[in-house]
Short mmCIF file of C-alpha atoms in Angstrom, two decimals:
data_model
loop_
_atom_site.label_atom_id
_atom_site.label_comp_id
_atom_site.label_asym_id
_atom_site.label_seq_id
_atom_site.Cartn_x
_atom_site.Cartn_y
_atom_site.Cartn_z
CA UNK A 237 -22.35 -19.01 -75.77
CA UNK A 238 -21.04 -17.00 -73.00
CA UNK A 239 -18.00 -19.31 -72.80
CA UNK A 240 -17.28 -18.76 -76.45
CA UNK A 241 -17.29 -15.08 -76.45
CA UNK A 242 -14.60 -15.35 -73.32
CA UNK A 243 -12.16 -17.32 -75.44
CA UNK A 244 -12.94 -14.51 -78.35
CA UNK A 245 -12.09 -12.02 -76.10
CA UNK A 246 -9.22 -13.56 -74.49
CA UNK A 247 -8.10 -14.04 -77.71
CA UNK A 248 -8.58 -10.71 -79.10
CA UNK A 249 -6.17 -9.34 -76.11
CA UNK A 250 -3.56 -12.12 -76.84
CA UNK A 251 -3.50 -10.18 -79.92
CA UNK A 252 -3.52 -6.75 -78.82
CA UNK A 253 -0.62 -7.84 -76.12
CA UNK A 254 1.50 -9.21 -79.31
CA UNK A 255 1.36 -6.13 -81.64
CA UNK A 256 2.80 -3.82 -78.55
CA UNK A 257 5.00 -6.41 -77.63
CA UNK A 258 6.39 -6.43 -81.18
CA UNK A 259 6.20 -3.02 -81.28
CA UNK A 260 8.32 -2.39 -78.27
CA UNK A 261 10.90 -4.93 -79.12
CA UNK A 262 11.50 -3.33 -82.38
CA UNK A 263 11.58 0.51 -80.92
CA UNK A 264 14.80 -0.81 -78.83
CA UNK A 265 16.31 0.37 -82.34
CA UNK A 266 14.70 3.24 -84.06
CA UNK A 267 11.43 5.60 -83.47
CA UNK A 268 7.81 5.52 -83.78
CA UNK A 269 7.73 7.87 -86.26
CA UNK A 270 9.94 5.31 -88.63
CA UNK A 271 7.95 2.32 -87.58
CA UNK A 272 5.83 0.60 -90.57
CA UNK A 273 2.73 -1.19 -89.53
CA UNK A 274 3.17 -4.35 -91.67
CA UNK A 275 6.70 -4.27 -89.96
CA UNK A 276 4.71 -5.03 -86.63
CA UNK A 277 2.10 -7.28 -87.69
CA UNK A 278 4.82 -9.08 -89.01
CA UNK A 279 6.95 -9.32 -85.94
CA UNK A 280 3.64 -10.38 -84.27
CA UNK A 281 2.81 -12.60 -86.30
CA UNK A 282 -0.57 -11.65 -87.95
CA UNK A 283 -2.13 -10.57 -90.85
CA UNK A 284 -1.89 -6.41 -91.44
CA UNK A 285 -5.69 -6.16 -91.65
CA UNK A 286 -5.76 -7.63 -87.83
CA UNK A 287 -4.20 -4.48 -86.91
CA UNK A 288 -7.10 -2.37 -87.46
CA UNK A 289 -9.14 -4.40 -84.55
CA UNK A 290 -7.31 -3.21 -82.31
CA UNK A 291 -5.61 0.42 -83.17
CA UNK A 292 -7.04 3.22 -85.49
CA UNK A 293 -3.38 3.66 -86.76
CA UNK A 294 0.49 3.29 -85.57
CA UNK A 295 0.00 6.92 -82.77
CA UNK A 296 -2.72 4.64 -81.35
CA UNK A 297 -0.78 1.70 -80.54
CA UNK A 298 2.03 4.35 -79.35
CA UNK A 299 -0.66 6.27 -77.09
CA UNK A 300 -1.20 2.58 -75.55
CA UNK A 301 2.39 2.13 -75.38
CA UNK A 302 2.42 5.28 -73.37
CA UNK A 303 -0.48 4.10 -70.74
CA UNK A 304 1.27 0.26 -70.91
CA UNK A 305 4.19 2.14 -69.42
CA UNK A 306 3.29 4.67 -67.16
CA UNK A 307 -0.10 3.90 -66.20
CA UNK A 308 1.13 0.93 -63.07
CA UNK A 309 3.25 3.80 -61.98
CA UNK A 310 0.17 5.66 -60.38
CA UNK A 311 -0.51 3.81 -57.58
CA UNK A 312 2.79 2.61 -56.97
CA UNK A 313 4.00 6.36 -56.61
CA UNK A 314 0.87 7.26 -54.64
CA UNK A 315 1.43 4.21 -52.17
CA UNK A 316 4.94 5.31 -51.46
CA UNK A 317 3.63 9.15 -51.38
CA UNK A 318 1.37 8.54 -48.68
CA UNK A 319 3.36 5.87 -46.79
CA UNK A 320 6.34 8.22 -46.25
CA UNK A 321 4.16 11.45 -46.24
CA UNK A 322 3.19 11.25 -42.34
CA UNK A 323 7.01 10.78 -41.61
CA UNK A 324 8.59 13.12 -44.36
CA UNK A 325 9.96 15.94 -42.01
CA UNK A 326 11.46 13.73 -39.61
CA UNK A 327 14.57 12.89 -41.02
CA UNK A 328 14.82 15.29 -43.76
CA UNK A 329 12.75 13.24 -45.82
CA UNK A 330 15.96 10.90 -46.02
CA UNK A 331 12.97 7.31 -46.19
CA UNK A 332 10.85 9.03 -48.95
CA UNK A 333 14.50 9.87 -50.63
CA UNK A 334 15.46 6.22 -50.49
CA UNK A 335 12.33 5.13 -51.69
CA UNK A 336 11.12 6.74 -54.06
CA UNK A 337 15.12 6.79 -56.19
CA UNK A 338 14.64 2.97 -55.08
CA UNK A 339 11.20 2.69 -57.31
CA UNK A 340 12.76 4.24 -59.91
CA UNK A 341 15.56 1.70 -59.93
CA UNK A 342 12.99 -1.20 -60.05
CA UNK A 343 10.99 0.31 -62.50
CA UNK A 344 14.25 0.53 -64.53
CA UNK A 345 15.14 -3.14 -63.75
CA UNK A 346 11.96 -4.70 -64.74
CA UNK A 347 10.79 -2.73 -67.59
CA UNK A 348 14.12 -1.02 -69.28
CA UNK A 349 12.01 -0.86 -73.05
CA UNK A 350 9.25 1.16 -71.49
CA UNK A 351 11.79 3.20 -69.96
CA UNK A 352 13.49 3.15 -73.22
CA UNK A 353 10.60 4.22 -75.28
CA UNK A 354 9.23 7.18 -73.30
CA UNK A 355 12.54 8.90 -72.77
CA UNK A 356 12.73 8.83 -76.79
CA UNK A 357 9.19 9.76 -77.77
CA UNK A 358 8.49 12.10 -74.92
CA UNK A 359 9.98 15.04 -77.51
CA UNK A 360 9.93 12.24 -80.79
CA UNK A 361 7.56 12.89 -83.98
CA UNK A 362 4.51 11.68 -83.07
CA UNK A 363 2.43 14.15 -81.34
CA UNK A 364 -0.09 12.00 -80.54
CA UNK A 365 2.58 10.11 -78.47
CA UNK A 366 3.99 13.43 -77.18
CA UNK A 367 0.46 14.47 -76.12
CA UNK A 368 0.15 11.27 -73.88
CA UNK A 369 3.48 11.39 -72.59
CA UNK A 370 2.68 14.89 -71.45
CA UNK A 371 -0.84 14.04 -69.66
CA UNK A 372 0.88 11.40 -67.79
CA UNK A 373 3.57 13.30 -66.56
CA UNK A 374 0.98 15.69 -65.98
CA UNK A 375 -1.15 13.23 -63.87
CA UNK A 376 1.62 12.60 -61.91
CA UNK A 377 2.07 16.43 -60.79
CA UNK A 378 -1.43 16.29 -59.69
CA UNK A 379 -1.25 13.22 -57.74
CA UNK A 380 2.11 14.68 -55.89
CA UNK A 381 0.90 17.98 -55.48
CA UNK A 382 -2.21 16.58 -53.88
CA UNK A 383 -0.04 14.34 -51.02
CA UNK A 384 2.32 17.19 -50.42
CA UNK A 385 -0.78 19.29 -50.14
CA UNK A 386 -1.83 17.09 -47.23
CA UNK A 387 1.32 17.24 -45.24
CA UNK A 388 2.15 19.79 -42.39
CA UNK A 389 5.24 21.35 -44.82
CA UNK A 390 2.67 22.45 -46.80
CA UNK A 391 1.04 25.23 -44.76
CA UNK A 392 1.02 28.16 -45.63
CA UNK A 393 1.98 27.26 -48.92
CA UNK A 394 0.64 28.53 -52.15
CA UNK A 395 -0.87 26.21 -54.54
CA UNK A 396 0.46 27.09 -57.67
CA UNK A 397 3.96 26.77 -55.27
CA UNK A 398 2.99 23.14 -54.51
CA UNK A 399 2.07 22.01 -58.39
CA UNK A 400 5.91 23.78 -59.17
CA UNK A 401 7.49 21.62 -56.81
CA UNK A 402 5.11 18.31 -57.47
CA UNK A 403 6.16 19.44 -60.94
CA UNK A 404 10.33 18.90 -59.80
CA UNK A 405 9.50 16.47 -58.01
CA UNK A 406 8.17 14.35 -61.31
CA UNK A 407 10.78 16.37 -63.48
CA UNK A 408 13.56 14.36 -61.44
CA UNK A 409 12.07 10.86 -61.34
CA UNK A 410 11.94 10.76 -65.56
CA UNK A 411 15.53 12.19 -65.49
CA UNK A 412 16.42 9.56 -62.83
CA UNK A 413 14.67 6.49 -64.87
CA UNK A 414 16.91 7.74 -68.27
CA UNK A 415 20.12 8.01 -66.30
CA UNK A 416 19.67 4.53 -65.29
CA UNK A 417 18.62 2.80 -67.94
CA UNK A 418 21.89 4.57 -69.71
CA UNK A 419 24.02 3.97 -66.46
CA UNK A 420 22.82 -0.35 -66.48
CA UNK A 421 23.47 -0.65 -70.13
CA UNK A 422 26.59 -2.25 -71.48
CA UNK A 423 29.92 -0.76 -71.24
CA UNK A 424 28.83 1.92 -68.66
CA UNK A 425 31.57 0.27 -65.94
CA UNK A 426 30.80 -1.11 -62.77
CA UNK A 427 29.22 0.66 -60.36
CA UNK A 428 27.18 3.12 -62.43
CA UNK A 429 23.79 2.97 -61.57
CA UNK A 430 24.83 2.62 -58.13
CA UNK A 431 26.37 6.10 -58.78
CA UNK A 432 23.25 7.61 -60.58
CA UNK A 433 21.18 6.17 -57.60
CA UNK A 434 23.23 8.27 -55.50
CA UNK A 435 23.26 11.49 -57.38
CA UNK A 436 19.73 11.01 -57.78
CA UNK A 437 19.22 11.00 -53.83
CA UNK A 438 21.51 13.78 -53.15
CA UNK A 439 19.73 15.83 -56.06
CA UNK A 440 15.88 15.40 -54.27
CA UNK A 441 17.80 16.15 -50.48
CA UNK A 442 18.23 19.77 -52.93
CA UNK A 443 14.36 19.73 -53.36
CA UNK A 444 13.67 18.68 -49.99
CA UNK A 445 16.12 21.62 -48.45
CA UNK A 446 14.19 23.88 -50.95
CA UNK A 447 10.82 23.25 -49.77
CA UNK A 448 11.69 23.06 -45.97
CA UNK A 449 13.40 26.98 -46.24
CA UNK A 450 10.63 27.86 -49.22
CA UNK A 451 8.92 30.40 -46.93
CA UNK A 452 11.99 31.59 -45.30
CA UNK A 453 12.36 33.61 -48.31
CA UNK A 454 8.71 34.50 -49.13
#
């Protein structure tokens, strides 16, 4: 018995997996907002009335999309947070720099439709989708704010100071991921992301020059 509800259930996500996979292959072209159900379920390869075992409706398969995308990113950015953190005034932040443009880049590499998707819903029609987008990104403030809070930069800091610059911080890695997914794509020339990757670094040595002179002026 037990056996035959695990192949159910395996089953049932084999499913799940092949509606947002069809979903995401067809928003490489066009919106959420102008995305028919039956135009998924088709793609996937089931019957419409299977979608309703899985999503309420086409902004909950988006929300999903939205924690499919951003949700691995946690503890990948909190790893190289805390790995760099002890180490971040040392040489002007230069490893955390390097690193962090350098998960961007592989984040880019490995998952360009995900990258794809959130750059166009994160102001698109849904608001559903928005809404997610949003608490993600917001997530990600937190969980920034709360490393830098540990460091020694931080003292004498203020916190709504620190959740303003966690707040850049995040600001600059979505604007990185769009600027290379448009600087790998066809036709951008040779050398482009390489040359994003760069700006991208010299734009968070701003940030890092900010917060080391922050309470110089206050």
């Amino acid at each position: 018995m037990s056996h035959t509800l695990g192949v159910r259930q395996a089953q049932k996500q084999k499913t799940r997996q092949a509606l947002l996979d069809a979903a995401l292959r067809l928003l490489e072209e066009q919106s959420l907002s102008s995305l028919g159900l039956r135009e998924v379920t088709r793609a996937a390869g089931v019957a419409p009335t299977a979608f309703y075992r899985h999503f309420r409706d086409m902004a909950d398969l988006g929300v999903a999309l939205v924690e499919e995308a951003l949700g691995s990113l946690h503890t990948a950015l909190t790893a190289l947070l805390s790995a760099t953190g002890d180490r971040a005034g040392e040489d002007d932040g230069e490893e955390r720099i390097a690193a962090t443009v350098e998960l961007i880049a592989a984040y880019v590499r490995t998952h360009p439709a995900h990258v794809r998707f959130i750059a166009r819903e994160q102001h698109g029609g849904v608001q559903a989708v928005r809404a997610a987008i949003g608490g993600q990104l917001a997530l990600f403030t937190q969980e920034v704010k709360d490393q830098f809070a540990r460091e020694p930069e931080a003292a004498g800091w203020a916190d709504d100071d620190l959740l303003m610059l966690a707040g850049m911080y995040v600001d600059h890695m979505v604007m990185t991921a769009s600027a290379l997914l448009e600087g790998g794509a066809a036709g951008a020339g040779p050398g482009a992301a390489e040359r994003v990757a760069a700006r991208a670094r010299r734009q968070l040595r701003l940030i890092s020059l900010g917060r080391r002179h922050w309470l110089d002026e206050h």
